[in-house]
Amino acid sequence: MISKMKTGQVLKIGLELHCQLTNLQTKLFCDCLSNYRNSSPNENTCPICLGLPGTLPLLNKKAVEFASMICMAFNCNIPEKISFYRKNYFYPDLPKNYQITQYNSYELSSIGYEGAIEFVGESKSKTDTSADDQERSKVRIARVQLEEDPGKITYEEDKSAVNNYSLIDYNRAGVSLVEIVTEPDFSSPLAVRTFLKEIVNLFEYLGVTDPSLEGSVRCDVNVSLGGGKKVEIKNISSFKEVEKSIYYEITRQKTLIMHDIDVKSETRHWDEKRKVTVAARSKEEEEEYRYFPEPDIPRIILGSKFVSRVRATLPELPIERLKRYTDVYKISDHTAKILINDKRISDFFEESLRYYKSPIEISNWIVNELLTKINEKDRQGISDHNVRGLDFLSVLPSQVAEVAKLVEEKSLNRNIARDIFDKSIESGTSPLKIIENLEIEKISDEASIIKIIQDILNSQPQLIEQSKNNPNVINYVLGLIMKETRGRVNPQIAMKLIKESLEAN
Amino acid sequence: MRSLYELPAFVVSRKIQDQEISAEEYISIIIERIKEVDSKVNSFTSLNFEGALTMSRAIDKKIKEGINTGLLTGIPVGIKDNISVQGLKNTCASRMLSEYVSPYDATVVSKIKEQGGIIIGKLNMDEFGMGTTSEYSSFGPVRNPWDLEYVAGGSSGGSAASVASLQIPLSLGSDTGGSIRCPSSFCSVIGIKPTYGSVSRSGLISYSNSLEQIGPIARTIYDLVPILNVISGEDPKDNTTVHKKYDYQLNTIDNLLTKKYKVGVLNEFIDDSEIEVARTSQKKVKQLEDYGCELEDTRIPLADYALASYYVIATAEASSNLSRYDNLRYGYEGSPEGYEWNSYFSESRSKFGDEVKLRILLGSYVLSAGYFGKYYAKAQTIRSMIKREFDILFNKYDILLLPTMPVLPFKLGEKISQPIEQYNLDVYTILANLAGLTAISIPAGLSEKGFPIGVQLIANAFDEQKLIDAAVILERAEGFEKWIPRI
Amino acid sequence: MGTDIKKLCALAKLEIPEQNIAEISGKVKEVLLMFDKLDEFTTEGFEIKSTEDLKFERAFENLRDDRPRPTLESSGKTRPKLKLKNTKDGYVLGPRI
Ligand SMILES: [Zn+2]
């Protein structure tokens, strides 16, 4: 399909990302909890977020700060003053039947505008270090705006036609949402996928959201072919579906063009079950949002020092971390990228360094051993769309540090070290403990092995006689010992001791 | 001897605090008075007699224990039915909200309660505050206590009529484009629209957020000032309130004689009014002069554009504010079961009255795609220009004087269903709302046939003190406490 | 100008009975005519940007802190709650979508 596309019309894809600021304590305009996920229906509401008559929005200071951090990460301009607008449309999940948002048509009101971000594209595998891996794409950001999430509508029956009514839960209503609108700078579904992966990671670095929470990062897509009309796809539940929906939409539009049918500018919904996009409403209808300045929220003066103040509190971003890993730690670019591409892996790495400061050795253990394990688990389909596998392994940073230290300082054989590391990951015991146990059994336990042998010979005295004609008896006894000790005995030593015991008797 | 219900609130409150009478006795008298009179005036939409009596007993108990009970001790206050009182119906005189009971107190209401005021009931109005006569109410029209066949003015008609007819001494109204001042003028009571941002709107059901303020209505400036002090102030629940010290004084006449306020007289407005209104306004000019004020003719050149500007902004904001009434979460009887959502919304919202529907449609139109610049943005620009003209005037003058209403009260039904004719009545009052200023309507006299006439004074933002001072002068010059309707 | 009253009603989600359409349509036109007064006003010679002048401003520092309200147990008061109408298992009953 991609190749056909190359010979055919230019493909332009733009994104509209919605990121819930889940790391806030309270909603955007009231002091209900930002974390609505643990409440029973409509419990996490108050007069403000239910839009009761007479209530007024009270803007969350930290939400403005978080949104501005996102703007900084996307290299957007941040104006000295921001303001809010009402987007008027009716819908049962919208308590006021308008959404408080930002809007730039009449003035520059949004928290961020005109940014751009480069994305690397994820390294394909640890063996692939080819140059195209390094290629960076640039996406322009039109604007970043702060707005409120609506509530949620559910049904008792799956098939919507069967239901006589819907069920509305306003717990989510009023939760802070940051909308990021890109220019149509993506030219393939794959680029979108890699971009999204990186962006989610970026949000995590910023500490504004927990992407593993269902629905915390959502994405609408617009697709146009050959300079034609823009079609918007909404209602896409996960990032995997984003890619699928784009592929579908490309095929649909191509088919239309092939049959000389005009592509309409419209909004379509992604039907996840049927894997098709369906027409939702025409552009004409949706342009009637009757935007106007929200009279209940004054224009907010951020002031000239705002940006520098927030920037000073900005956590280290992936791109900065990458630089530090390669420049200061001298880790290879390839390995460093793998580390920073997942904040949790990168944090794990940093934590390991606290136990043993050997960045190269530790990074190798993480990238070559630990991540391989995680990828295996991933392939088994254990992990969820946004969640990485680290949670599923009970590995501690100290364990990795210990293995690295054993190899580097005690010149432990790498193969043995790998075995120990594997055991350590499986059992959760520290590598040092494992080594200790191994050594205790190997060296100091001859006496107890002899005791086990004696016990066996006492209960089966015929073995002594048989052994004189049958050399297999030694192996038989060894088997019994191994069974008894669950294989913890060094077989060479045991063999020697069995022979001695049999001969002595 | 005059009955307690005839006395000013501050006098009665003193008696209650001195334990000359109990709050409970006073409230009982008020309740009797309301029962006797309001069937004729129709100023209340719901009554809180039980709650008021309970509250009065609690106050009496506190007084006996020597606890300070506040600036409004024992005083019954009526609340316009678009201001939230916890546990009371809050209908906005609309069938859309016939079953809605507010779960919270408006900030002004909690402040009144904290100062010992007693919420006696909710007051009739034009539906959602949209009207100039208080005829557009699901409870039927408010009647003018001076002649029950005449309109009381609007939209806070119940707030003015209940005070004028000696049912209660104090009430709260809201003023979007004259809604406090117009009925105050028509009923001969004193009502103030405070500066935008000086009184919290939290709990006020929005009609046009950028224009409106809650304000008090009373029979004398001496009752108006304490409650104004109580309700004014920055509120963390309303981000459009302004941090300032609000401490209005009732100055003595001797003190006021030294102030020599400069008063700009908006003569074009006076001349454009009905002859008796004009004559009365001139009489007020004279009285201020007698008390040492300096008067001068002046004008607001852009006033011609004010009406269109005002109604564009008001309807635009209203159309959005009233969107939330879809009868899903609260409202009136009825279930969405079996309905498709579009038809449920449309059918539910058909309970709005005709005038409200008209304004929603107008507001939706002026905000719709392609018209923003032609209407809303233009209206806001003119609004800014008008504000500038006022800025210039207030460099020169302390106070501006003009009639509150261009006409005398008229008969019920006379202007109903004639939007433009009604809107034109607001030309003198909307100016203060557009520019966010403070303005007051003060009883100025009676027409030959005995209908009230009000004079309006406008001052710069946060200059309420100047209006209060002028009101003290005018009340001294021609005591209006004797102007009481016979009912 | 052509105001399509039915389209406007659909936009504002208002049901207006057929027999009233003509009347309300007439009123809308009448008021819009009054609004046309704005066209006579030219902003030439004035330097004013759209809605800027009258909008209230507030410093970022004075916004609400991100602090959840005290729980009912700790505050000792019961928070007044709206009795939502037409609920089922805590959900608000809605129309079909
Ligand atoms: Zn809330």
PDB file of N, CA and C in Angstrom, chain B residues 103 196 234 239-240 242 302 304-305 311-312 327-329 332 334-336 338-342 346 349 358 361-362 364-365 374 378 381-385 388 417 420 434, chain C residues 1 3 8 12-16 27-28 30-32 34-41 43 46 48 50 53-54 56 58 80-82 84-86 92-97:
ATOM      1  N   PRO B 103     -28.935  23.168  45.566  1.00  0.00           N
ATOM      2  CA  PRO B 103     -28.225  22.476  46.650  1.00  0.00           C
ATOM      3  C   PRO B 103     -27.187  23.364  47.338  1.00  0.00           C
ATOM      4  N   TYR B 196     -19.475  46.423  38.358  1.00  0.00           N
ATOM      5  CA  TYR B 196     -19.179  45.052  37.943  1.00  0.00           C
ATOM      6  C   TYR B 196     -17.915  44.566  38.644  1.00  0.00           C
ATOM      7  N   GLU B 234     -14.620  40.688  47.295  1.00  0.00           N
ATOM      8  CA  GLU B 234     -14.026  39.679  46.431  1.00  0.00           C
ATOM      9  C   GLU B 234     -14.468  38.294  46.890  1.00  0.00           C
ATOM     10  N   ASN B 239     -14.243  34.492  39.811  1.00  0.00           N
ATOM     11  CA  ASN B 239     -12.978  35.076  39.353  1.00  0.00           C
ATOM     12  C   ASN B 239     -13.121  36.458  38.742  1.00  0.00           C
ATOM     13  N   THR B 240     -14.354  36.928  38.568  1.00  0.00           N
ATOM     14  CA  THR B 240     -14.510  38.278  38.027  1.00  0.00           C
ATOM     15  C   THR B 240     -14.718  39.305  39.132  1.00  0.00           C
ATOM     16  N   VAL B 242     -13.413  41.723  42.235  1.00  0.00           N
ATOM     17  CA  VAL B 242     -12.192  42.514  42.368  1.00  0.00           C
ATOM     18  C   VAL B 242     -11.845  42.682  43.843  1.00  0.00           C
ATOM     19  N   LEU B 302     -21.984  58.474  22.037  1.00  0.00           N
ATOM     20  CA  LEU B 302     -22.186  57.145  21.440  1.00  0.00           C
ATOM     21  C   LEU B 302     -23.427  56.415  21.954  1.00  0.00           C
ATOM     22  N   ASP B 304     -26.322  56.422  21.153  1.00  0.00           N
ATOM     23  CA  ASP B 304     -27.201  55.916  20.098  1.00  0.00           C
ATOM     24  C   ASP B 304     -26.941  54.455  19.747  1.00  0.00           C
ATOM     25  N   TYR B 305     -25.687  54.060  19.933  1.00  0.00           N
ATOM     26  CA  TYR B 305     -25.326  52.692  19.553  1.00  0.00           C
ATOM     27  C   TYR B 305     -25.463  51.712  20.719  1.00  0.00           C
ATOM     28  N   TYR B 311     -27.998  44.644  23.338  1.00  0.00           N
ATOM     29  CA  TYR B 311     -28.828  43.468  23.062  1.00  0.00           C
ATOM     30  C   TYR B 311     -28.082  42.393  22.279  1.00  0.00           C
ATOM     31  N   VAL B 312     -27.095  42.782  21.494  1.00  0.00           N
ATOM     32  CA  VAL B 312     -26.268  41.766  20.830  1.00  0.00           C
ATOM     33  C   VAL B 312     -25.494  40.964  21.885  1.00  0.00           C
ATOM     34  N   ASN B 327     -33.150  19.557  30.753  1.00  0.00           N
ATOM     35  CA  ASN B 327     -34.000  18.683  31.549  1.00  0.00           C
ATOM     36  C   ASN B 327     -33.464  17.261  31.677  1.00  0.00           C
ATOM     37  N   LEU B 328     -32.163  17.137  31.773  1.00  0.00           N
ATOM     38  CA  LEU B 328     -31.593  15.809  32.038  1.00  0.00           C
ATOM     39  C   LEU B 328     -31.224  15.655  33.504  1.00  0.00           C
ATOM     40  N   ARG B 329     -30.403  16.567  34.009  1.00  0.00           N
ATOM     41  CA  ARG B 329     -29.896  16.445  35.378  1.00  0.00           C
ATOM     42  C   ARG B 329     -30.832  17.069  36.405  1.00  0.00           C
ATOM     43  N   TYR B 332     -37.560  19.874  35.356  1.00  0.00           N
ATOM     44  CA  TYR B 332     -38.961  19.629  35.697  1.00  0.00           C
ATOM     45  C   TYR B 332     -39.276  18.166  35.427  1.00  0.00           C
ATOM     46  N   GLY B 334     -40.391  14.670  33.967  1.00  0.00           N
ATOM     47  CA  GLY B 334     -40.218  14.147  32.617  1.00  0.00           C
ATOM     48  C   GLY B 334     -38.951  13.333  32.492  1.00  0.00           C
ATOM     49  N   SER B 335     -39.024  12.292  31.692  1.00  0.00           N
ATOM     50  CA  SER B 335     -37.903  11.381  31.543  1.00  0.00           C
ATOM     51  C   SER B 335     -37.502  11.263  30.078  1.00  0.00           C
ATOM     52  N   PRO B 336     -36.203  11.122  29.832  1.00  0.00           N
ATOM     53  CA  PRO B 336     -35.721  11.000  28.449  1.00  0.00           C
ATOM     54  C   PRO B 336     -35.896   9.592  27.875  1.00  0.00           C
ATOM     55  N   GLY B 338     -36.760   6.511  25.972  1.00  0.00           N
ATOM     56  CA  GLY B 338     -37.442   6.304  24.704  1.00  0.00           C
ATOM     57  C   GLY B 338     -37.198   7.393  23.669  1.00  0.00           C
ATOM     58  N   TYR B 339     -36.601   8.497  24.104  1.00  0.00           N
ATOM     59  CA  TYR B 339     -36.374   9.608  23.179  1.00  0.00           C
ATOM     60  C   TYR B 339     -35.032   9.490  22.474  1.00  0.00           C
ATOM     61  N   GLU B 340     -34.973   9.967  21.254  1.00  0.00           N
ATOM     62  CA  GLU B 340     -33.702  10.218  20.587  1.00  0.00           C
ATOM     63  C   GLU B 340     -33.229  11.567  21.129  1.00  0.00           C
ATOM     64  N   TRP B 341     -31.915  11.752  21.297  1.00  0.00           N
ATOM     65  CA  TRP B 341     -31.471  12.895  22.106  1.00  0.00           C
ATOM     66  C   TRP B 341     -31.835  14.256  21.518  1.00  0.00           C
ATOM     67  N   ASN B 342     -31.732  14.400  20.214  1.00  0.00           N
ATOM     68  CA  ASN B 342     -32.078  15.695  19.610  1.00  0.00           C
ATOM     69  C   ASN B 342     -33.526  16.081  19.887  1.00  0.00           C
ATOM     70  N   SER B 346     -34.919  19.256  22.151  1.00  0.00           N
ATOM     71  CA  SER B 346     -35.801  20.264  21.556  1.00  0.00           C
ATOM     72  C   SER B 346     -37.148  20.315  22.251  1.00  0.00           C
ATOM     73  N   ARG B 349     -36.779  21.769  25.829  1.00  0.00           N
ATOM     74  CA  ARG B 349     -36.487  23.198  25.834  1.00  0.00           C
ATOM     75  C   ARG B 349     -37.637  24.045  25.310  1.00  0.00           C
ATOM     76  N   LEU B 358     -37.067  33.863  21.952  1.00  0.00           N
ATOM     77  CA  LEU B 358     -36.659  34.882  20.993  1.00  0.00           C
ATOM     78  C   LEU B 358     -35.210  35.288  21.220  1.00  0.00           C
ATOM     79  N   LEU B 361     -32.747  32.587  20.204  1.00  0.00           N
ATOM     80  CA  LEU B 361     -32.589  32.536  18.750  1.00  0.00           C
ATOM     81  C   LEU B 361     -31.727  33.691  18.256  1.00  0.00           C
ATOM     82  N   LEU B 362     -31.972  34.868  18.790  1.00  0.00           N
ATOM     83  CA  LEU B 362     -31.169  36.031  18.391  1.00  0.00           C
ATOM     84  C   LEU B 362     -29.699  35.819  18.725  1.00  0.00           C
ATOM     85  N   SER B 364     -28.134  32.982  19.219  1.00  0.00           N
ATOM     86  CA  SER B 364     -27.555  31.929  18.381  1.00  0.00           C
ATOM     87  C   SER B 364     -27.217  32.492  17.006  1.00  0.00           C
ATOM     88  N   TYR B 365     -28.081  33.365  16.532  1.00  0.00           N
ATOM     89  CA  TYR B 365     -27.856  33.943  15.212  1.00  0.00           C
ATOM     90  C   TYR B 365     -26.612  34.828  15.193  1.00  0.00           C
ATOM     91  N   LYS B 374     -19.555  40.950  12.560  1.00  0.00           N
ATOM     92  CA  LYS B 374     -20.611  41.917  12.273  1.00  0.00           C
ATOM     93  C   LYS B 374     -21.377  42.301  13.535  1.00  0.00           C
ATOM     94  N   LYS B 378     -18.274  43.747  16.983  1.00  0.00           N
ATOM     95  CA  LYS B 378     -18.621  45.153  16.803  1.00  0.00           C
ATOM     96  C   LYS B 378     -19.264  45.707  18.067  1.00  0.00           C
ATOM     97  N   THR B 381     -16.724  46.317  20.643  1.00  0.00           N
ATOM     98  CA  THR B 381     -15.919  47.500  20.333  1.00  0.00           C
ATOM     99  C   THR B 381     -16.654  48.763  20.764  1.00  0.00           C
ATOM    100  N   ILE B 382     -17.923  48.823  20.390  1.00  0.00           N
ATOM    101  CA  ILE B 382     -18.709  49.993  20.775  1.00  0.00           C
ATOM    102  C   ILE B 382     -18.784  50.105  22.294  1.00  0.00           C
ATOM    103  N   ARG B 383     -18.917  48.960  22.907  1.00  0.00           N
ATOM    104  CA  ARG B 383     -18.955  48.932  24.362  1.00  0.00           C
ATOM    105  C   ARG B 383     -17.679  49.560  24.941  1.00  0.00           C
ATOM    106  N   SER B 384     -16.557  49.170  24.380  1.00  0.00           N
ATOM    107  CA  SER B 384     -15.289  49.744  24.840  1.00  0.00           C
ATOM    108  C   SER B 384     -15.252  51.249  24.626  1.00  0.00           C
ATOM    109  N   MET B 385     -15.805  51.673  23.467  1.00  0.00           N
ATOM    110  CA  MET B 385     -15.801  53.106  23.167  1.00  0.00           C
ATOM    111  C   MET B 385     -16.685  53.864  24.146  1.00  0.00           C
ATOM    112  N   ARG B 388     -14.948  54.342  27.252  1.00  0.00           N
ATOM    113  CA  ARG B 388     -13.983  55.440  27.151  1.00  0.00           C
ATOM    114  C   ARG B 388     -14.637  56.801  27.318  1.00  0.00           C
ATOM    115  N   SER B 417     -45.217  41.479  24.136  1.00  0.00           N
ATOM    116  CA  SER B 417     -45.026  40.955  22.777  1.00  0.00           C
ATOM    117  C   SER B 417     -44.606  42.005  21.772  1.00  0.00           C
ATOM    118  N   ILE B 420     -39.185  45.365  20.397  1.00  0.00           N
ATOM    119  CA  ILE B 420     -38.428  46.597  20.198  1.00  0.00           C
ATOM    120  C   ILE B 420     -38.918  47.707  21.115  1.00  0.00           C
ATOM    121  N   LEU B 434     -23.144  48.311  30.330  1.00  0.00           N
ATOM    122  CA  LEU B 434     -22.156  48.180  29.257  1.00  0.00           C
ATOM    123  C   LEU B 434     -20.770  48.592  29.737  1.00  0.00           C
TER     124      LEU B 434
ATOM    125  N   MET C   1     -30.282  38.987   4.022  1.00  0.00           N
ATOM    126  CA  MET C   1     -29.861  38.426   5.311  1.00  0.00           C
ATOM    127  C   MET C   1     -30.385  36.995   5.491  1.00  0.00           C
ATOM    128  N   THR C   3     -32.754  34.878   7.255  1.00  0.00           N
ATOM    129  CA  THR C   3     -32.642  34.057   8.449  1.00  0.00           C
ATOM    130  C   THR C   3     -33.583  32.868   8.313  1.00  0.00           C
ATOM    131  N   LEU C   8     -32.207  27.823  12.603  1.00  0.00           N
ATOM    132  CA  LEU C   8     -31.811  28.458  13.855  1.00  0.00           C
ATOM    133  C   LEU C   8     -32.382  27.687  15.054  1.00  0.00           C
ATOM    134  N   ALA C  12     -30.322  25.880  18.049  1.00  0.00           N
ATOM    135  CA  ALA C  12     -30.522  26.242  19.454  1.00  0.00           C
ATOM    136  C   ALA C  12     -31.330  25.187  20.197  1.00  0.00           C
ATOM    137  N   LYS C  13     -31.653  24.105  19.534  1.00  0.00           N
ATOM    138  CA  LYS C  13     -32.475  23.031  20.112  1.00  0.00           C
ATOM    139  C   LYS C  13     -33.741  23.597  20.757  1.00  0.00           C
ATOM    140  N   LEU C  14     -34.499  24.284  19.951  1.00  0.00           N
ATOM    141  CA  LEU C  14     -35.776  24.824  20.411  1.00  0.00           C
ATOM    142  C   LEU C  14     -36.870  24.332  19.483  1.00  0.00           C
ATOM    143  N   GLU C  15     -37.931  23.848  20.092  1.00  0.00           N
ATOM    144  CA  GLU C  15     -39.054  23.405  19.292  1.00  0.00           C
ATOM    145  C   GLU C  15     -40.075  24.531  19.287  1.00  0.00           C
ATOM    146  N   ILE C  16     -40.399  25.017  18.111  1.00  0.00           N
ATOM    147  CA  ILE C  16     -41.399  26.074  18.047  1.00  0.00           C
ATOM    148  C   ILE C  16     -42.542  25.588  17.162  1.00  0.00           C
ATOM    149  N   LYS C  27     -40.437  38.682  14.643  1.00  0.00           N
ATOM    150  CA  LYS C  27     -39.770  39.369  15.753  1.00  0.00           C
ATOM    151  C   LYS C  27     -38.254  39.319  15.602  1.00  0.00           C
ATOM    152  N   VAL C  28     -37.750  38.155  15.217  1.00  0.00           N
ATOM    153  CA  VAL C  28     -36.302  38.026  15.028  1.00  0.00           C
ATOM    154  C   VAL C  28     -35.839  39.058  13.998  1.00  0.00           C
ATOM    155  N   GLU C  30     -37.250  41.826  13.121  1.00  0.00           N
ATOM    156  CA  GLU C  30     -37.407  43.172  13.663  1.00  0.00           C
ATOM    157  C   GLU C  30     -36.207  43.548  14.539  1.00  0.00           C
ATOM    158  N   VAL C  31     -35.812  42.631  15.396  1.00  0.00           N
ATOM    159  CA  VAL C  31     -34.695  42.932  16.292  1.00  0.00           C
ATOM    160  C   VAL C  31     -33.376  42.994  15.510  1.00  0.00           C
ATOM    161  N   LEU C  32     -33.224  42.095  14.553  1.00  0.00           N
ATOM    162  CA  LEU C  32     -31.993  42.127  13.765  1.00  0.00           C
ATOM    163  C   LEU C  32     -31.853  43.454  13.017  1.00  0.00           C
ATOM    164  N   MET C  34     -32.859  46.234  14.179  1.00  0.00           N
ATOM    165  CA  MET C  34     -32.353  47.166  15.192  1.00  0.00           C
ATOM    166  C   MET C  34     -30.843  46.969  15.367  1.00  0.00           C
ATOM    167  N   PHE C  35     -30.399  45.711  15.316  1.00  0.00           N
ATOM    168  CA  PHE C  35     -28.961  45.425  15.445  1.00  0.00           C
ATOM    169  C   PHE C  35     -28.152  46.062  14.304  1.00  0.00           C
ATOM    170  N   ASP C  36     -28.801  46.275  13.183  1.00  0.00           N
ATOM    171  CA  ASP C  36     -28.088  46.836  12.031  1.00  0.00           C
ATOM    172  C   ASP C  36     -27.579  48.244  12.299  1.00  0.00           C
ATOM    173  N   LYS C  37     -28.075  48.840  13.363  1.00  0.00           N
ATOM    174  CA  LYS C  37     -27.558  50.133  13.792  1.00  0.00           C
ATOM    175  C   LYS C  37     -26.029  50.071  13.935  1.00  0.00           C
ATOM    176  N   LEU C  38     -25.554  48.901  14.324  1.00  0.00           N
ATOM    177  CA  LEU C  38     -24.109  48.729  14.510  1.00  0.00           C
ATOM    178  C   LEU C  38     -23.337  49.012  13.228  1.00  0.00           C
ATOM    179  N   ASP C  39     -23.980  48.726  12.082  1.00  0.00           N
ATOM    180  CA  ASP C  39     -23.292  48.927  10.802  1.00  0.00           C
ATOM    181  C   ASP C  39     -22.964  50.397  10.563  1.00  0.00           C
ATOM    182  N   GLU C  40     -23.760  51.276  11.155  1.00  0.00           N
ATOM    183  CA  GLU C  40     -23.519  52.711  10.950  1.00  0.00           C
ATOM    184  C   GLU C  40     -22.257  53.181  11.667  1.00  0.00           C
ATOM    185  N   PHE C  41     -21.843  52.394  12.606  1.00  0.00           N
ATOM    186  CA  PHE C  41     -20.685  52.792  13.396  1.00  0.00           C
ATOM    187  C   PHE C  41     -19.402  52.363  12.697  1.00  0.00           C
ATOM    188  N   THR C  43     -15.299  52.171  12.975  1.00  0.00           N
ATOM    189  CA  THR C  43     -14.235  52.237  13.975  1.00  0.00           C
ATOM    190  C   THR C  43     -13.030  52.986  13.446  1.00  0.00           C
ATOM    191  N   PHE C  46     -10.358  55.145  15.328  1.00  0.00           N
ATOM    192  CA  PHE C  46     -10.135  54.644  16.690  1.00  0.00           C
ATOM    193  C   PHE C  46      -9.212  53.452  16.607  1.00  0.00           C
ATOM    194  N   ILE C  48      -8.781  50.303  18.345  1.00  0.00           N
ATOM    195  CA  ILE C  48      -9.279  49.376  19.353  1.00  0.00           C
ATOM    196  C   ILE C  48      -9.310  47.995  18.738  1.00  0.00           C
ATOM    197  N   SER C  50     -10.707  44.366  18.639  1.00  0.00           N
ATOM    198  CA  SER C  50     -11.869  43.496  18.902  1.00  0.00           C
ATOM    199  C   SER C  50     -12.394  43.614  20.325  1.00  0.00           C
ATOM    200  N   ASP C  53     -10.723  45.602  25.177  1.00  0.00           N
ATOM    201  CA  ASP C  53     -10.719  46.655  26.174  1.00  0.00           C
ATOM    202  C   ASP C  53     -11.414  46.330  27.492  1.00  0.00           C
ATOM    203  N   LEU C  54     -12.542  45.622  27.401  1.00  0.00           N
ATOM    204  CA  LEU C  54     -13.341  45.490  28.612  1.00  0.00           C
ATOM    205  C   LEU C  54     -13.164  44.174  29.345  1.00  0.00           C
ATOM    206  N   PHE C  56     -11.983  41.536  31.715  1.00  0.00           N
ATOM    207  CA  PHE C  56     -11.305  41.516  33.002  1.00  0.00           C
ATOM    208  C   PHE C  56      -9.988  40.767  32.892  1.00  0.00           C
ATOM    209  N   ARG C  58      -6.754  38.836  35.212  1.00  0.00           N
ATOM    210  CA  ARG C  58      -6.398  38.279  36.500  1.00  0.00           C
ATOM    211  C   ARG C  58      -4.993  37.714  36.404  1.00  0.00           C
ATOM    212  N   PRO C  80     -23.848  19.732  50.626  1.00  0.00           N
ATOM    213  CA  PRO C  80     -25.147  19.678  49.992  1.00  0.00           C
ATOM    214  C   PRO C  80     -25.018  19.065  48.610  1.00  0.00           C
ATOM    215  N   LYS C  81     -25.835  18.106  48.326  1.00  0.00           N
ATOM    216  CA  LYS C  81     -25.733  17.458  47.014  1.00  0.00           C
ATOM    217  C   LYS C  81     -27.033  17.618  46.263  1.00  0.00           C
ATOM    218  N   LEU C  82     -26.881  17.781  44.986  1.00  0.00           N
ATOM    219  CA  LEU C  82     -28.057  17.873  44.153  1.00  0.00           C
ATOM    220  C   LEU C  82     -28.679  16.492  44.037  1.00  0.00           C
ATOM    221  N   LEU C  84     -30.023  14.443  41.676  1.00  0.00           N
ATOM    222  CA  LEU C  84     -30.159  14.356  40.227  1.00  0.00           C
ATOM    223  C   LEU C  84     -31.463  13.634  39.902  1.00  0.00           C
ATOM    224  N   LYS C  85     -32.111  14.095  38.837  1.00  0.00           N
ATOM    225  CA  LYS C  85     -33.376  13.435  38.514  1.00  0.00           C
ATOM    226  C   LYS C  85     -33.138  12.230  37.607  1.00  0.00           C
ATOM    227  N   ASN C  86     -34.100  11.333  37.578  1.00  0.00           N
ATOM    228  CA  ASN C  86     -34.038  10.153  36.702  1.00  0.00           C
ATOM    229  C   ASN C  86     -32.704   9.442  36.740  1.00  0.00           C
ATOM    230  N   VAL C  92     -27.102   9.038  35.447  1.00  0.00           N
ATOM    231  CA  VAL C  92     -28.216   9.877  35.018  1.00  0.00           C
ATOM    232  C   VAL C  92     -28.797   9.252  33.756  1.00  0.00           C
ATOM    233  N   LEU C  93     -30.085   9.095  33.762  1.00  0.00           N
ATOM    234  CA  LEU C  93     -30.756   8.526  32.601  1.00  0.00           C
ATOM    235  C   LEU C  93     -30.715   9.526  31.449  1.00  0.00           C
ATOM    236  N   GLY C  94     -30.241   9.076  30.322  1.00  0.00           N
ATOM    237  CA  GLY C  94     -30.165   9.964  29.169  1.00  0.00           C
ATOM    238  C   GLY C  94     -30.992   9.422  28.017  1.00  0.00           C
ATOM    239  N   PRO C  95     -31.196  10.258  27.009  1.00  0.00           N
ATOM    240  CA  PRO C  95     -31.921   9.785  25.826  1.00  0.00           C
ATOM    241  C   PRO C  95     -31.030   8.873  24.981  1.00  0.00           C
ATOM    242  N   ARG C  96     -31.603   8.266  23.979  1.00  0.00           N
ATOM    243  CA  ARG C  96     -30.808   7.462  23.043  1.00  0.00           C
ATOM    244  C   ARG C  96     -29.938   8.401  22.203  1.00  0.00           C
ATOM    245  N   ILE C  97     -28.781   7.915  21.869  1.00  0.00           N
ATOM    246  CA  ILE C  97     -27.889   8.769  21.072  1.00  0.00           C
ATOM    247  C   ILE C  97     -28.024   8.414  19.593  1.00  0.00           C
TER     248      ILE C  97
END
